[in-house]
Structure formats: structure tokens, C-alpha cells
Coordinates of C-alpha atoms in Angstrom, one line a residue:
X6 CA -42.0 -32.1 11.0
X7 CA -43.5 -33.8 8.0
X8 CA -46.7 -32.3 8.6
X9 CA -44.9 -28.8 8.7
X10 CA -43.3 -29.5 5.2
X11 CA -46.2 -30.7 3.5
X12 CA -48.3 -27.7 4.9
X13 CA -45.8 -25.4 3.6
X14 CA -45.7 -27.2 0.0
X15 CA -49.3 -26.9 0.1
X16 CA -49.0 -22.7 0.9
X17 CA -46.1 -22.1 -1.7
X18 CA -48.3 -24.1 -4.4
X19 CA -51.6 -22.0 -3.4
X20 CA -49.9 -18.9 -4.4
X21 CA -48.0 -20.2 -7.7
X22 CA -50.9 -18.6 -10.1
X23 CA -50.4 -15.5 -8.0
X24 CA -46.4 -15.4 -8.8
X25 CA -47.3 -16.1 -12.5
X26 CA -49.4 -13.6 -13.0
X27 CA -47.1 -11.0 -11.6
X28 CA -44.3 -12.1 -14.1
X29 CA -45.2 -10.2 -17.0
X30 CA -44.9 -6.7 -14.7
X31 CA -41.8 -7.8 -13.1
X32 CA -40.7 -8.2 -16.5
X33 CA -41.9 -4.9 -17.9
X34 CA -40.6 -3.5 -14.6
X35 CA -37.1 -4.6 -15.2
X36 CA -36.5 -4.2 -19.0
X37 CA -38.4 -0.7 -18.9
X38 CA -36.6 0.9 -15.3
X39 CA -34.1 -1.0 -14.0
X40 CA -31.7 -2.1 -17.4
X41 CA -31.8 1.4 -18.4
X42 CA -30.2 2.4 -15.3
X43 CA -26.9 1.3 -16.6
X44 CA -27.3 4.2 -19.0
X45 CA -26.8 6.5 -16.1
X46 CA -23.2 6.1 -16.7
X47 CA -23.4 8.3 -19.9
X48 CA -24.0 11.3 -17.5
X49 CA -20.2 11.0 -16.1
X50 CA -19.0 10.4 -19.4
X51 CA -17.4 12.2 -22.7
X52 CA -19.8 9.8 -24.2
X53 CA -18.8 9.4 -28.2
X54 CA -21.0 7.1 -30.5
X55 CA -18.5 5.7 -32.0
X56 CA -17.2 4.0 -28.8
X57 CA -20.4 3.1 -27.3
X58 CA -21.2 3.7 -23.7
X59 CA -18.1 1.0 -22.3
X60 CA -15.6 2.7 -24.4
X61 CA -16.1 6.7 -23.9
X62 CA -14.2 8.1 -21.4
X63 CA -15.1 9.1 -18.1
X64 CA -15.1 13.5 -17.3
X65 CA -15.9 13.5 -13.9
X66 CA -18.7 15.9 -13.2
X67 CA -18.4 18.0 -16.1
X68 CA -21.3 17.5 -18.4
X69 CA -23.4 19.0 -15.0
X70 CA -21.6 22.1 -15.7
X71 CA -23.5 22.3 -18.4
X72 CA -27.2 22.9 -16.0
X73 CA -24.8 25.1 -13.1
X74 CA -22.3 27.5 -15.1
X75 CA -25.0 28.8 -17.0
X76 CA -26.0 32.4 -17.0
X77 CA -29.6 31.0 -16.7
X78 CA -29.2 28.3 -14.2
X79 CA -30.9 30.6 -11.4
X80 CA -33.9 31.6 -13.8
X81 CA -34.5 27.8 -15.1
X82 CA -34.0 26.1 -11.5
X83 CA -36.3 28.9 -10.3
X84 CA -38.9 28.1 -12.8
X85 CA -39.2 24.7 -12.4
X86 CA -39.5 24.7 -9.0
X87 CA -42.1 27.1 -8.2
X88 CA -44.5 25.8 -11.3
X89 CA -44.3 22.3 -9.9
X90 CA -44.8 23.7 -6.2
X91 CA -47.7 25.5 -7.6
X92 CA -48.9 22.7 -9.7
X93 CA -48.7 20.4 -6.8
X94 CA -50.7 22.9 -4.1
X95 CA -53.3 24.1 -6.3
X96 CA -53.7 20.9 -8.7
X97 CA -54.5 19.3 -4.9
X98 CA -56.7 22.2 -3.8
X99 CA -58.4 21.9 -7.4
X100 CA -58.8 18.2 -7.9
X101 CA -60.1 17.4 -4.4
X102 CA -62.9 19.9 -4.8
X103 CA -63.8 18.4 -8.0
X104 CA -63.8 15.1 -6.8
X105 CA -66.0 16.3 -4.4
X106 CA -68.4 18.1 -6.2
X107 CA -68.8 15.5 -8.8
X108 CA -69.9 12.9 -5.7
X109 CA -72.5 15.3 -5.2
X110 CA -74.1 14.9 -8.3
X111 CA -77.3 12.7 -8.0
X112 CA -78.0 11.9 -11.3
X113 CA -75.6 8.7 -12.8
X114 CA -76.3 10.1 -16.3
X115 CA -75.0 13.4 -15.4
X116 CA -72.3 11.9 -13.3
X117 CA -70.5 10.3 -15.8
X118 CA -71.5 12.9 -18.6
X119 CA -69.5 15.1 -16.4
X120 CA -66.8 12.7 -15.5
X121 CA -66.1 12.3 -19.5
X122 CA -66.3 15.9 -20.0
X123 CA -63.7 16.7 -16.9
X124 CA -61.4 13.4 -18.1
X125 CA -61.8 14.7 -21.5
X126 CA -58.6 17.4 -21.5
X127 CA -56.7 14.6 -19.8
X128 CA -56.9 12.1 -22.9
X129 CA -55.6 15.6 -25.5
X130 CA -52.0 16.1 -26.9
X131 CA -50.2 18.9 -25.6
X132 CA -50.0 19.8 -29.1
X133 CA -53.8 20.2 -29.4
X134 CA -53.8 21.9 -26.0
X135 CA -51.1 24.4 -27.4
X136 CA -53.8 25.0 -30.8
X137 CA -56.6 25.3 -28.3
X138 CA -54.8 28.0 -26.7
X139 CA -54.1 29.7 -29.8
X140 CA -56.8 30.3 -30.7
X141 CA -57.7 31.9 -28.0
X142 CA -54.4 34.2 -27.7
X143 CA -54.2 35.0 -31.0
X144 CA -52.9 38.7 -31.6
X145 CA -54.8 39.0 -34.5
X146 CA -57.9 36.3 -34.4
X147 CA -58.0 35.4 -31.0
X148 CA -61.1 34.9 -28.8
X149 CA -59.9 37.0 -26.0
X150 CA -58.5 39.7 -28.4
X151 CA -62.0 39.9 -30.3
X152 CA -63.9 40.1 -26.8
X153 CA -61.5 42.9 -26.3
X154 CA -61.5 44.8 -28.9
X155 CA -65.2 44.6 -28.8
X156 CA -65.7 46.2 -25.3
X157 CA -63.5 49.2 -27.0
X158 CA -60.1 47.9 -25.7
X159 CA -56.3 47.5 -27.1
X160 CA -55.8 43.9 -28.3
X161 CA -53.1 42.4 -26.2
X162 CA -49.9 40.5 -28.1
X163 CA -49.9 37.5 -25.0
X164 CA -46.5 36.1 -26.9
X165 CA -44.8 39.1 -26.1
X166 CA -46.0 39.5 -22.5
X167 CA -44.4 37.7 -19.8
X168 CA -46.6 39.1 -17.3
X169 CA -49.3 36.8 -18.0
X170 CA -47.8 33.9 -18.7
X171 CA -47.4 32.4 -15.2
X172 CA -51.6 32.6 -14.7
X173 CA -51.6 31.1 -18.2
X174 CA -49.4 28.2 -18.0
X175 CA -51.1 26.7 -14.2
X176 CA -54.4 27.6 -15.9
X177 CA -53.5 25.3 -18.4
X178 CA -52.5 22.8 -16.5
X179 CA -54.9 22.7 -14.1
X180 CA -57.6 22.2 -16.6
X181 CA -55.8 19.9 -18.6
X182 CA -54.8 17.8 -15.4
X183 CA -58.4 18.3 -13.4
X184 CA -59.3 15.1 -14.9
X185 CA -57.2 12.8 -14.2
X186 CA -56.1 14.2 -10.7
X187 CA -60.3 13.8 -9.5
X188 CA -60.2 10.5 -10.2
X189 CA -57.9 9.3 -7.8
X190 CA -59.5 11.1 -5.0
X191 CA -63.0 10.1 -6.6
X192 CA -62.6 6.2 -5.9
X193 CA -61.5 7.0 -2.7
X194 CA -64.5 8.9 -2.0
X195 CA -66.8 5.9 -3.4
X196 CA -64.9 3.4 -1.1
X197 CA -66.2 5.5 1.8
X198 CA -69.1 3.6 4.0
X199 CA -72.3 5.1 3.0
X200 CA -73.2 4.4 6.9
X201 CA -71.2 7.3 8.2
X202 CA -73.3 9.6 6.4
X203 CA -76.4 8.1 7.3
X204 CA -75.2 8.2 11.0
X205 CA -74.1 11.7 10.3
X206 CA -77.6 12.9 8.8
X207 CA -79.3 11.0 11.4
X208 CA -77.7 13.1 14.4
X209 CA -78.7 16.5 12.1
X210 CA -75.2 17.0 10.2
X211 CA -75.5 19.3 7.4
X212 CA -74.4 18.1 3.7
X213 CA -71.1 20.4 4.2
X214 CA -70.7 19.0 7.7
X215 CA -70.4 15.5 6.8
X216 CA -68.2 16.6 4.0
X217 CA -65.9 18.5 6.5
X218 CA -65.9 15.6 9.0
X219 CA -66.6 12.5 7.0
X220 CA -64.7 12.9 3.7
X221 CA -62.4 15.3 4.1
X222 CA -60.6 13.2 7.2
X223 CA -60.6 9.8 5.2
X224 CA -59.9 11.4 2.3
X225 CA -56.0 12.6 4.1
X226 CA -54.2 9.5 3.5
X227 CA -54.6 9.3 -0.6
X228 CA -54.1 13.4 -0.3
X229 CA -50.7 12.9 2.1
X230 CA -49.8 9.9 -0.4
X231 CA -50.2 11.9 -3.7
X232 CA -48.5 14.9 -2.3
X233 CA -45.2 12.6 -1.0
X234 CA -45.2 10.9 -4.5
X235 CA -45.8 14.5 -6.2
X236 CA -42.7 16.0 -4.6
X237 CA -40.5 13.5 -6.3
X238 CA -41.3 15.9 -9.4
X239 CA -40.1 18.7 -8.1
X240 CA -37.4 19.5 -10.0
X241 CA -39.1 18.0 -13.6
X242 CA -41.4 20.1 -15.3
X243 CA -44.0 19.1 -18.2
X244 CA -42.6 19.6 -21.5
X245 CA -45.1 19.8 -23.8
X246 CA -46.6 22.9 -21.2
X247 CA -43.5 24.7 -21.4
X248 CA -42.5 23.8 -24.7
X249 CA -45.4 23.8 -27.0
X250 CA -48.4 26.2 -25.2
X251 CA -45.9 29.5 -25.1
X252 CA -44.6 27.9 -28.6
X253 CA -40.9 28.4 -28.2
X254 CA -41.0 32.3 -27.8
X255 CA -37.7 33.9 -26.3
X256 CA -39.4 37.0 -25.0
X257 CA -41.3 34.6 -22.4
X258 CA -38.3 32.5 -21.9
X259 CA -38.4 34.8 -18.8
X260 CA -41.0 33.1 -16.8
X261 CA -41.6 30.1 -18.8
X262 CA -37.9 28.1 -19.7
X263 CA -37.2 25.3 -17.6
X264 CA -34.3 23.0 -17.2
X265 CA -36.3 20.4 -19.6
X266 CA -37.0 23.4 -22.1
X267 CA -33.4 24.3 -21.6
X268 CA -31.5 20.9 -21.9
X269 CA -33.8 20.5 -25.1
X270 CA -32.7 24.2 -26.8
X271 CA -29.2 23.1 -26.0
X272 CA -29.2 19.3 -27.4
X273 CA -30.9 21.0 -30.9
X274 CA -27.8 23.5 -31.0
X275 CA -25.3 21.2 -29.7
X276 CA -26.3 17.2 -30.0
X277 CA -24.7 16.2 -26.6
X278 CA -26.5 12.9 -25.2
X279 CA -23.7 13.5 -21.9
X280 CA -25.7 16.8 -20.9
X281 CA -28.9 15.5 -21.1
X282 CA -28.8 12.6 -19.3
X283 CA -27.0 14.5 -16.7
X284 CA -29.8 16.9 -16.2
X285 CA -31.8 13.6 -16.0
X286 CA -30.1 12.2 -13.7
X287 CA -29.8 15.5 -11.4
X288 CA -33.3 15.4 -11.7
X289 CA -33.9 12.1 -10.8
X290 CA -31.8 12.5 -7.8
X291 CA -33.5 15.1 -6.3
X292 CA -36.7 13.7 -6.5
X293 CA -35.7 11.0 -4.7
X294 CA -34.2 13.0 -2.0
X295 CA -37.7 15.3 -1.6
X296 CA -39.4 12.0 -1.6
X297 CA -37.3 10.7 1.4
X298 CA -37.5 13.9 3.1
X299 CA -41.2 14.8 2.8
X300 CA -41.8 11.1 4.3
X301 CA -39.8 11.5 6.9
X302 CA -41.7 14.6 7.8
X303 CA -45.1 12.9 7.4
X304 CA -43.8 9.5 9.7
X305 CA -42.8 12.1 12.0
X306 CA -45.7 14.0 12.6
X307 CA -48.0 11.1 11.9
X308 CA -46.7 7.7 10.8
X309 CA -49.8 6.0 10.2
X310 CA -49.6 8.3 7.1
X311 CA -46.4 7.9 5.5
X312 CA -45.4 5.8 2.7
X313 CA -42.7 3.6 4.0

């Protein structure tokens, strides 16, 4: 028994530098997400500065009227959902290839020179993003405009078409996100044995062969894994894209408001903390539940996959 105890003193002390090291994070990790959570409270609340969070009286559900009894609620639920659907599908189909393609490259000097100039959008305001852009869409001194214009056609005023708004905005957002998105898959890529390829090349395997059968396959559990954690942003949208790029204009709020854009429009006319942190909180809530779900799904058709 003695021996048992003074083993076990022994283990616990081995991993004391271990526990102190992960203090810091389980400090940020509670003062930044879980102490705010007592904040969610607000949403359920006629919340009134002057009384503070205890004091304000509780209402129930009725600051998420503000999201559902909307006229719009269909258009900016609709909205969100689909760009992040698309985001998530094509941003996977997008970033993967990248990843890919930039293993490919031979040269280290061109590797990185490309890594930098891929990461580079990533590291840019959405402000400058929404300049960039400009320029570009200009009605009057846009690129695309001038290149128009000079092959004889009529300059098109982009601010004032919604048509092309939804290419625009997962353009945008793709190339702004490429970056970022390739590096996760890239380090998995790099932590793949280089002795499956040479096995591969060995038996004759082509170079899109191995990547078909090599790093496609062991490349599934960091794509199932982004794609679970992905869903859980479902019903958020970014709102510096929405926002900023189509610059606020309300003959696009067609196909580009969403409930962040919304909720945002709404605080600025009315200054209601209740309604935005009830949207939050809706939002929050339903990530969570597509998180759950999609994992289930995954653990059920292959468990070795799933999250939890």
C-alpha cells in the first residue's frame, strides 16, 4: 500500500509543470467564455441600464420576437443559411484543392512564396477587402466597368443589381478565406508518411493516383472534423462580408441582409441590447444543436470519425 501511494505522489508531481502551464488558458477560457454566459440572461429580459442586468425585469420570450415577427424573417433566416451552407461546401471543395496543389509544388522558395501570397487575403480587414472590391465594381471607375466599356459594352451599376451579388459575396469569401482554410488541411498533408508514396510509386501509381488513394483517404478525418465544427455556424454569418463589401445598399438587401446585418440595422435605429443578445443567443443555440446532430450522423455511419 505504501508503495502504491508514493508511486502515485510520484505520477501527480511528474505532471504538476503540465497543470501549470495549462493555467493561463483555463483562465482565459473562463474569464473570456464561460463568465459572460451569465449575460445570456439579458436575452429574456426588459433589460434597462439603469437597473443593471439583476434588476431589469424578466419578458419571457419577447425580445425573439423581434428576429420571428418580422416581415423579413424568412428572407434574413434564408440568407444566412444558404451563404454559410455554400461557404462551408465550396470553401471545403476549394481549400482542399489548394492544399493539395500547393504540396505539389517542388520548389520550397516557391512553396512558401505562394503560401504567403494565398495566406495574404486572410491577414486583410474586411474594410480593405470591401475597398479592394470597389474598385473593381465601381460604376463609374471600376476595373470591370472599364474592361467593359472597352469591348463596346454597357457599364453595369453592381450596387443596384442583386443578381450578381450572390456569385460576388462566396467569391469574396472564398478568396479571402482560401488561406487560412489550406492550412489546416496542409499540415495534415505534411504529417502524411512519405513511405506510402514511395510504396505507391513503386507498384506504378500515378501522381493523381496516390493523391486519390493516399491523401484524399487520410485526409477525411480533419475534412469530417472541420465540416462538424463548421456546422455550428450555420445560422451566423460574417459581418464585415455582408455588411461592408455590398456597403449597406438597400436595393441588395434582397440577397445579401442577414440576421447579423439585420439585428445591427435595428440596434442603430433602436439601441436595444435585449434583441441583440437574443439573436445571439438563438444563434448560438442552434449551432450547438447542428453540431450535435451532424455528429451523431458521422458516429453513426462511421464512429471512428466523429468528434465525441
Amino acid at each position: 500500500m505504501k508503495k502504491k501511494k508514493k508511486g502515485s505522489k510520484v505520477r501527480f508531481s511528474h505532471w504538476i509543470p503540465f497543470y501549470l502551464m495549462g493555467v493561463p488558458g483555463m483562465l482565459y477560457l473562463i474569464i473570456n467564455n464561460y463568465l459572460p454566459m451569465f449575460g445570456l440572461q439579458i436575452a429574456f429580459k426588459d433589460f434597462n441600464y439603469a437597473k443593471g442586468i439583476w434588476g431589469s425585469e424578466w419578458c419571457g420570450l419577447a425580445n425573439f420576437e423581434y428576429l420571428f415577427k418580422s416581415n423579413v424573417a424568412w428572407r434574413i433566416t434564408r440568407n444566412t443559411v444558404l451563404y454559410s451552407l455554400a461557404f462551408i461546401i465550396i470553401g471545403m471543395v476549394v481549400n482542399v484543392t489548394v492544399a493539395i496543389l500547393t504540396n505539389e509544388i517542388i520548389s520550397k522558395k516557391t512553396k512558401k512564396f505562394f503560401q504567403t501570397l494565398v495566406l495574404l487575403p486572410h491577414l486583410m480587414s474586411m474594410v480593405i477587402v470591401a475597398y479592394l472590391v470597389f474598385a473593381y465594381l465601381s460604376p463609374t471607375t471600376g476595373l470591370l466597368n472599364s474592361i467593359i466599356k472597352g469591348l463596346g459594352g454597357d457599364p453595369i451599376n453592381w450596387y443596384q443589381e442583386p443578381k450578381y451579388w450572390p456569385f460576388i459575396l462566396v467569391f469574396v469569401n472564398q478568396w479571402k478565406g482560401v488561406g487560412f482554410g489550406m492550412i489546416m488541411y496542409l499540415s495534415t498533408i505534411l504529417g502524411i508518411s512519405e513511405e506510402y508514396y514511395e510504396a505507391a510509386t513503386i507498384d506504378g501509381a500515378s501522381r493523381w493516383q496516390q493523391i486519390r488513394l493516399i491523401t484524399l483517404p487520410l485526409l477525411k478525418p480533419t475534412i469530417i472534423t472541420l465540416l462538424i465544427l463548421n456546422c455550428g455556424s450555420i445560422f451566423r454569418s460574417d459581418f464585415g462580408l455582408f455588411f461592408q463589401v455590398p456597403q449597406n445598399q438597400g436595393a441588395l438587401y434582397e440577397v445579401t441582409d442577414t440576421i447579423d446585418t439585420f439585428v445591427y440595422r435595428g440596434l442603430m435605429l433602436q439601441p436595444n441590447m435585449a434583441m441583440s443578445s437574443a439573436a445571439g443567443f438563438l444563434q448560438s443555440v442552434v449551432g450547438f444543436v447542428m453540431v450535435m446532430t451532424v455528429n451523431a450522423i458521422v458516429r453513426k455511419v462511421d464512429k471512428s470519425n466523429a468528434i465525441f
